[in-house]
Structure formats: C-alpha cells, structure tokens
Coordinates of C-alpha atoms in Angstrom, one line a residue:
M27 CA 55.7 -76.5 38.7
D28 CA 55.6 -78.6 42.1
E29 CA 52.5 -81.2 42.9
P30 CA 51.1 -79.4 46.3
S31 CA 52.3 -81.7 49.8
V32 CA 52.1 -81.4 53.6
E33 CA 54.9 -79.9 54.8
R34 CA 54.6 -79.6 58.4
L35 CA 51.2 -81.0 60.8
A36 CA 49.9 -80.1 64.4
V37 CA 47.7 -81.8 66.3
H38 CA 46.0 -79.8 69.2
R39 CA 42.4 -80.1 71.4
V40 CA 40.1 -77.7 71.1
G41 CA 37.2 -77.8 74.0
N42 CA 33.7 -75.3 74.7
L43 CA 34.5 -72.8 77.6
S44 CA 30.5 -72.5 78.0
R45 CA 31.1 -76.4 79.5
G46 CA 34.6 -75.6 81.0
E47 CA 36.5 -77.8 78.6
R48 CA 40.1 -77.7 78.3
L49 CA 42.3 -76.2 75.8
Q50 CA 45.2 -79.0 75.5
L51 CA 48.0 -77.7 73.0
S52 CA 50.8 -80.1 71.5
D53 CA 54.1 -78.9 72.4
R54 CA 55.5 -79.9 69.5
A55 CA 55.1 -80.2 65.3
T56 CA 53.6 -84.2 64.6
E57 CA 55.5 -86.8 62.4
V58 CA 53.8 -87.2 58.6
D59 CA 54.4 -90.2 56.7
E60 CA 53.6 -90.5 53.0
A61 CA 50.5 -92.2 53.4
V62 CA 49.1 -89.5 56.1
S63 CA 50.6 -87.2 53.5
D64 CA 48.0 -88.4 50.5
L65 CA 45.2 -89.0 52.9
I66 CA 45.6 -85.4 53.7
L67 CA 45.9 -83.8 50.1
A68 CA 43.2 -86.6 48.4
G69 CA 40.9 -85.3 51.2
Y70 CA 41.6 -82.1 52.6
L71 CA 42.7 -80.4 50.1
K72 CA 41.2 -81.4 47.8
G73 CA 37.7 -80.8 49.7
I74 CA 38.1 -77.5 50.2
V75 CA 39.9 -75.7 47.4
S76 CA 36.8 -74.5 45.5
D77 CA 35.2 -71.2 43.5
K78 CA 31.7 -72.3 46.1
R79 CA 34.2 -72.1 49.4
K80 CA 35.5 -69.3 48.8
Y81 CA 35.6 -66.0 51.0
Q82 CA 37.3 -63.1 52.0
F83 CA 39.0 -62.1 55.5
F84 CA 37.1 -58.3 56.9
H85 CA 37.3 -56.2 59.5
E86 CA 35.4 -53.2 60.1
S87 CA 38.3 -50.5 60.1
D88 CA 41.5 -52.1 59.9
L89 CA 42.0 -55.6 58.3
N90 CA 44.8 -56.4 60.5
Q91 CA 42.8 -56.5 63.7
N92 CA 41.4 -59.9 62.0
E93 CA 43.4 -61.5 64.5
L94 CA 43.3 -65.3 61.9
Y95 CA 44.5 -63.0 59.0
H96 CA 46.4 -61.3 61.2
F97 CA 48.9 -64.6 63.0
T98 CA 49.0 -66.0 59.2
R99 CA 50.8 -62.6 57.9
Q100 CA 52.8 -63.6 60.5
F101 CA 53.6 -66.8 60.1
F102 CA 54.0 -66.4 56.3
R103 CA 56.5 -63.0 57.0
G104 CA 58.9 -65.5 58.7
E105 CA 57.5 -63.9 62.7
L106 CA 56.4 -67.0 63.8
D107 CA 57.2 -70.6 63.7
F108 CA 54.8 -72.8 62.9
L109 CA 54.0 -74.4 66.2
A110 CA 53.5 -70.9 67.2
V111 CA 50.6 -70.1 64.8
S112 CA 49.6 -73.3 65.5
Q113 CA 49.0 -72.6 68.9
R114 CA 47.6 -69.5 68.9
I115 CA 45.6 -70.5 65.9
A116 CA 43.3 -72.7 68.4
R117 CA 43.6 -70.4 71.5
H118 CA 41.4 -68.1 69.2
L119 CA 39.3 -71.1 68.3
Q120 CA 38.9 -71.9 71.8
A121 CA 38.1 -67.8 72.7
H122 CA 35.4 -68.3 70.1
S123 CA 34.1 -71.9 71.3
Q124 CA 31.4 -70.7 73.6
H125 CA 27.6 -71.4 71.8
P126 CA 26.7 -74.9 73.6
N127 CA 25.8 -76.5 70.2
I128 CA 29.6 -76.0 69.9
R129 CA 31.4 -79.7 70.3
E130 CA 34.8 -80.6 71.9
G131 CA 37.4 -81.5 68.3
D132 CA 40.7 -82.2 67.0
L133 CA 42.3 -79.3 65.4
L134 CA 44.3 -80.2 62.8
V135 CA 46.7 -77.4 61.3
I136 CA 48.7 -78.1 58.1
L137 CA 51.7 -76.3 56.3
F138 CA 51.0 -76.8 52.7
N139 CA 53.5 -76.2 49.4
G140 CA 53.7 -75.9 46.5
L141 CA 49.8 -74.6 45.9
P142 CA 49.1 -72.5 42.3
Y143 CA 49.2 -68.7 42.2
G144 CA 49.1 -67.9 38.5
E145 CA 52.0 -69.4 37.1
D146 CA 54.2 -69.6 40.3
T147 CA 53.1 -71.4 43.7
Q148 CA 52.4 -70.7 47.0
R149 CA 52.1 -72.2 50.4
G150 CA 48.8 -72.5 52.7
L151 CA 47.8 -73.0 55.9
G152 CA 44.9 -75.8 56.5
V153 CA 42.8 -75.4 59.0
F154 CA 40.7 -79.0 59.7
K155 CA 38.1 -79.1 63.1
S156 CA 36.9 -83.0 63.6
E157 CA 34.0 -83.2 65.5
V158 CA 32.7 -86.8 64.3
R159 CA 34.8 -89.4 64.6
D160 CA 34.0 -92.1 62.2
D161 CA 33.6 -95.6 63.5
F162 CA 35.7 -98.2 61.2
L163 CA 35.9 -102.0 61.4
T164 CA 40.0 -103.6 61.3
V165 CA 40.7 -106.8 60.0
I166 CA 43.6 -108.6 61.7
E167 CA 45.3 -111.2 60.3
S168 CA 47.2 -113.3 63.2
A169 CA 48.7 -117.1 61.0
N170 CA 45.9 -119.0 60.0
V171 CA 42.6 -116.5 61.6
F172 CA 41.3 -113.6 60.6
D173 CA 39.9 -110.9 63.6
V174 CA 37.7 -108.0 63.3
S175 CA 38.2 -105.7 65.7
H176 CA 37.0 -102.0 66.3
A177 CA 38.4 -98.1 65.3
S178 CA 37.3 -94.9 65.9
G179 CA 39.4 -92.2 64.1
I180 CA 39.1 -89.0 61.8
N181 CA 37.4 -89.1 58.1
P182 CA 39.5 -86.9 55.9
R183 CA 37.3 -86.4 53.1
L184 CA 34.5 -85.7 55.4
I185 CA 35.6 -82.1 56.4
D186 CA 33.7 -80.5 59.4
K187 CA 35.1 -77.6 59.6
G188 CA 37.8 -76.2 57.3
A189 CA 39.4 -73.1 56.4
L190 CA 42.8 -72.5 53.2
I191 CA 44.6 -69.4 54.4
L192 CA 46.5 -68.7 51.3
E193 CA 49.9 -66.9 51.3
N194 CA 49.1 -64.6 49.1
G195 CA 46.1 -62.3 49.3
P196 CA 42.8 -62.3 51.8
T197 CA 41.5 -65.2 50.1
V198 CA 40.3 -68.1 52.3
Y199 CA 38.7 -71.3 51.5
A200 CA 36.4 -72.5 53.7
V201 CA 33.5 -75.2 55.0
D202 CA 31.3 -75.5 57.5
R203 CA 29.2 -78.6 57.5
L204 CA 27.6 -78.4 60.7
G205 CA 27.4 -74.7 61.2
N206 CA 23.4 -74.1 61.0
Q207 CA 23.1 -73.6 64.6
T208 CA 25.5 -71.3 64.9
K209 CA 27.6 -70.0 62.2
F210 CA 30.6 -68.9 64.4
W211 CA 33.6 -70.7 62.1
L212 CA 32.9 -68.6 59.4
D213 CA 31.3 -65.2 61.3
D214 CA 33.8 -65.5 64.6
F215 CA 36.6 -67.6 64.5
L216 CA 37.7 -66.6 60.3
K217 CA 35.6 -63.4 60.3
A218 CA 34.8 -64.0 56.5
L219 CA 32.5 -62.9 54.4
R220 CA 31.4 -65.2 51.1
V221 CA 33.3 -64.2 47.6
P222 CA 30.3 -64.0 44.6
D223 CA 30.7 -66.3 42.0
T224 CA 28.1 -66.3 38.8
G225 CA 26.3 -69.3 39.8
S226 CA 25.7 -68.2 43.5
S227 CA 24.4 -64.9 42.3
S228 CA 22.1 -66.0 39.9
K229 CA 21.0 -68.2 42.8
M230 CA 20.4 -65.2 45.0
M231 CA 19.1 -63.6 42.2
V232 CA 16.1 -66.1 41.4
E233 CA 15.5 -67.0 45.3
V234 CA 14.7 -63.0 45.6
L235 CA 12.6 -62.6 42.8
D236 CA 10.6 -65.6 44.3
Q237 CA 10.5 -63.4 47.2
L238 CA 8.9 -60.9 45.6
S239 CA 6.4 -62.9 43.5
D240 CA 5.2 -64.8 47.1
D241 CA 4.6 -60.7 47.7
I242 CA 2.1 -59.7 45.1
D243 CA -1.5 -61.2 46.5
D244 CA -3.5 -61.0 43.2
P245 CA -2.8 -63.5 40.9
S246 CA -2.6 -61.9 37.1
A247 CA -1.0 -59.1 38.9
Q248 CA 1.9 -61.8 39.6
A249 CA 1.8 -63.9 36.4
R250 CA 2.5 -60.5 34.9
F251 CA 4.9 -59.6 37.0
K252 CA 6.4 -63.4 36.2
D253 CA 6.2 -63.1 32.5
E254 CA 8.4 -59.6 32.2
V255 CA 10.9 -61.2 34.2
L256 CA 10.8 -63.7 32.1
T257 CA 10.6 -62.0 28.5
L258 CA 14.1 -59.7 30.0
C259 CA 15.8 -63.0 30.9
R260 CA 14.9 -65.0 27.1
E261 CA 16.1 -61.1 25.4
E262 CA 19.1 -60.5 27.2
T263 CA 22.3 -61.7 27.2
D264 CA 22.9 -60.6 30.4
V265 CA 20.4 -59.2 33.9
S266 CA 22.1 -56.9 36.7
P267 CA 19.7 -56.7 39.8
R268 CA 19.5 -53.2 38.8
Q269 CA 16.7 -54.2 35.6
V270 CA 15.1 -56.9 37.6
A271 CA 14.7 -54.0 41.2
A272 CA 13.0 -51.4 38.8
M273 CA 10.7 -54.0 37.5
A274 CA 9.7 -55.3 40.4
E275 CA 9.1 -52.1 42.5
K276 CA 5.9 -51.6 39.6
F277 CA 4.5 -54.5 42.0
V278 CA 5.6 -54.1 45.0
P279 CA 6.4 -51.2 47.3
R280 CA 10.5 -50.5 47.0
E281 CA 11.1 -50.8 50.6
H282 CA 9.9 -54.6 50.0
V283 CA 12.8 -55.1 47.1
S284 CA 15.5 -53.7 49.3
Q285 CA 14.3 -55.8 51.8
A286 CA 14.5 -59.4 49.9
L287 CA 17.9 -58.1 48.9
D288 CA 19.4 -57.6 52.1
N289 CA 17.7 -61.1 53.4
A290 CA 19.2 -62.4 50.5
A291 CA 22.7 -60.9 51.4
E292 CA 22.4 -61.6 55.4
S293 CA 21.7 -65.6 54.4
Y294 CA 24.6 -66.1 51.6
G295 CA 27.3 -64.0 53.5
F296 CA 27.4 -60.7 49.8
A297 CA 25.4 -58.6 48.5
L298 CA 25.0 -59.0 45.7
D299 CA 26.3 -55.5 43.1
H300 CA 23.4 -54.2 41.8
D301 CA 25.1 -53.1 38.0
A302 CA 26.9 -56.1 37.9
G303 CA 25.2 -58.8 35.0
L304 CA 24.7 -62.2 35.6
P305 CA 23.9 -64.4 32.9
A306 CA 20.6 -64.3 31.6
Q307 CA 20.1 -67.7 30.4
R308 CA 21.0 -69.1 33.4
V309 CA 18.4 -67.0 36.0
F310 CA 16.3 -67.9 32.9
K311 CA 16.4 -71.4 33.5
R312 CA 16.7 -71.7 37.5
L313 CA 12.9 -69.1 37.3
E314 CA 11.3 -71.8 34.7
R315 CA 11.7 -74.4 37.3
T316 CA 11.2 -72.2 40.3
W317 CA 7.7 -70.1 38.5
S318 CA 6.2 -73.5 37.0
K319 CA 3.4 -73.3 40.4
V320 CA 1.4 -70.4 40.3
G321 CA -0.7 -69.1 43.0
V322 CA -4.6 -68.5 41.4
G323 CA -5.7 -67.1 44.8
H324 CA -7.7 -68.3 47.5
G325 CA -4.7 -71.0 49.0
I326 CA -4.9 -72.6 45.2
S327 CA -1.7 -73.4 43.2
V328 CA -1.4 -75.1 39.7
L329 CA 1.1 -76.6 37.8
L330 CA 1.6 -74.7 34.7
P331 CA 4.3 -75.7 31.7
S332 CA 6.8 -73.9 30.6
E333 CA 4.9 -72.7 27.1
L334 CA 1.9 -71.7 29.2
S335 CA 1.2 -68.5 31.0
L336 CA -1.5 -67.4 33.5
Q337 CA -3.2 -64.1 32.1
G338 CA -6.3 -63.5 34.3
V339 CA -7.8 -65.8 37.0
R340 CA -12.4 -65.4 37.3
S341 CA -13.5 -66.8 40.8
S342 CA -16.9 -66.8 41.5
D343 CA -18.6 -68.0 44.6
D344 CA -22.4 -69.8 44.8
D345 CA -24.5 -69.8 47.9
E346 CA -24.3 -73.2 47.8
G347 CA -20.5 -72.7 48.8
E348 CA -19.3 -73.5 45.5
L349 CA -16.2 -72.1 44.0
T350 CA -15.7 -71.7 40.2
L351 CA -12.4 -70.7 38.6
T352 CA -12.2 -69.6 35.5
L353 CA -8.5 -69.6 34.4
T354 CA -7.2 -67.5 31.0
L355 CA -3.7 -68.9 29.9
L356 CA -1.4 -67.9 26.6
R357 CA -0.2 -70.2 25.0
R358 CA 3.7 -68.7 23.9
P359 CA 5.4 -68.9 20.8
P360 CA 7.4 -71.3 20.0
N361 CA 10.3 -69.6 19.3
E362 CA 10.6 -68.1 22.7

C-alpha cells in the first residue's frame, strides 16, 4: 500500500470582510520539496486524523447544497482542477469571515494521496488556515562568525484551523483551536456535525447526569439518584441514554432531562442515540471521580471516598446561629 504523500499545495490569504480586508488569491500552485512535504505530513496530516476530530458534512435539505462538500466532490470527480478548487474554497472562507474576532490568515490547501481506505487508498484535500505566526531564532554561520536573526513563520504542528476532506464519503476531520468565541469554522464554513465515538458519548452522558444531579435540591434524594445510577453502571455491561433518562425522571421533571440532553447535544455537536449502549464501566469511573463531592445542603459539600455513600442529612439551627449537620453514611460492600 502506498504511503501518504503531498501531491499539490496552494496558498491564499483570507481576510475579514467586516474589517475590509481583501482576499488575495495565488494564480498558481506552490512547489513542494521533500523537506516541506515531510513537515506537512508530520504536522498537518498527523495532527488532524483522529476519531475525536471526525465530523460529517450536512445540509438541512440536500447534502449537495453544502458548498464545500459540493466543490470538493467536483474536484474528486475531475470537474475542477486543483488550483480552481483551492480558489473556490478560499472565496467560500472569505464569505464566512465576518465575525470581528476572526483574524486574517494564510490558507493552505493541500492535496494528499495514499491515505488509507480499507485495503486501498484514497485522496484527501487538506484545508488549513494559519492565524498565528510563530517567532523563531535562526543561526547564520559566516566564516568563523555566528549571528542570530529573527524569523516569523507557520508551525504545521500547531493547527489553528484545519480540515481534511476525504475522497470517499462525506467524512471530514476538523479542528478549530481558536474557535471558542466564533465557531464559524465548523458551523458556517465546513457546516459539519461531530461523528460520535464511545469516548465522547460517554463523557457527554456523564455531563448530562452531573447536570441532572445538580437539579435535585434535596441532598438525600440527590444521593439516592447517584447511588441508583452507580449501581446500574456497576451491574450492567452497557447503559443507554434511555435507561438513565428513565431513572432521572423519578427525581426531576421530564422536561429537565430533555433540556439537559439538548444542551449537551448543542455543546458536543451531536445527539446521543437513546438506545445505543455505552460502556458501563467507563461511565462509572467518570462518575465516581465527578461525584466524590456531595452536597449536604446550606451551600456545603463534602468529599466522600468511593466506598461510602450518603444516606441522609439532618440539620438543626439553634437560637445562637449554630448549625449542626448529622450525616448518615453507608459503607458499600468490598466486592462492589
């Protein structure tokens, strides 16, 4: 099987429309020598291919109306040449660069070949925008004298914004290191949704359960909810969102459960499959770390070791303002 390689490279400069910064398109592809190719493969390609960064193009009515997906399909079918598709990608990015926090930057469009695809290989289009330049010191040798000078450039091992669009299917790997404030790279430019994996789904489930636990005001009821969830995770191989939702509805209104799931879906970029089983032990271990801090009322929390669970809280407040809390704890059997 062929090793991944860099076939073509084009560089364009994309500005911010809201600041009147113009788009500068290169009229030819860039020559790529072996040293540049090695840096791109070790930095951009290696840094973006990960299950945690797997997304899928989407459109509300027809996937072919997703502009970036449409452009790249035209290229892979041979209807657009490489420079033309790179320029269309740059124009599309410029059109969506209007948020005041979006910086001007260099856009690198890279054609990769030899990417794994089952027992075969496929091509991929890499789209990387560099918004932050790194400063370097370079040593210059002349005769017996060494001088130091300053240089500024792009670090391919530190991806600001990137995407790898694969030839076969609507899959795209994406990363947006600086996108906490705008999110335009994923939502507007790529228009892509996260493809859930076991790790991200389990983490999302834990965050939903933690939010629901915080919605339970009574410390004793909160403790019972946590014990029931942890017991379920200890006894089952897999747990589904539908199971934990049904359990949570005994403690909080159904609309709270739906809202917690909707909030998590918006944050993660995908919704949990209600009937999909998640590894119970993974969920249990995450919850055990998260739920070691237990609220006992009056704004007070205590840290409990994993072998103890809170069964009840009694409080008394005398006339002199002294508050007494009595906690009833249960020691779990060692085999749990």
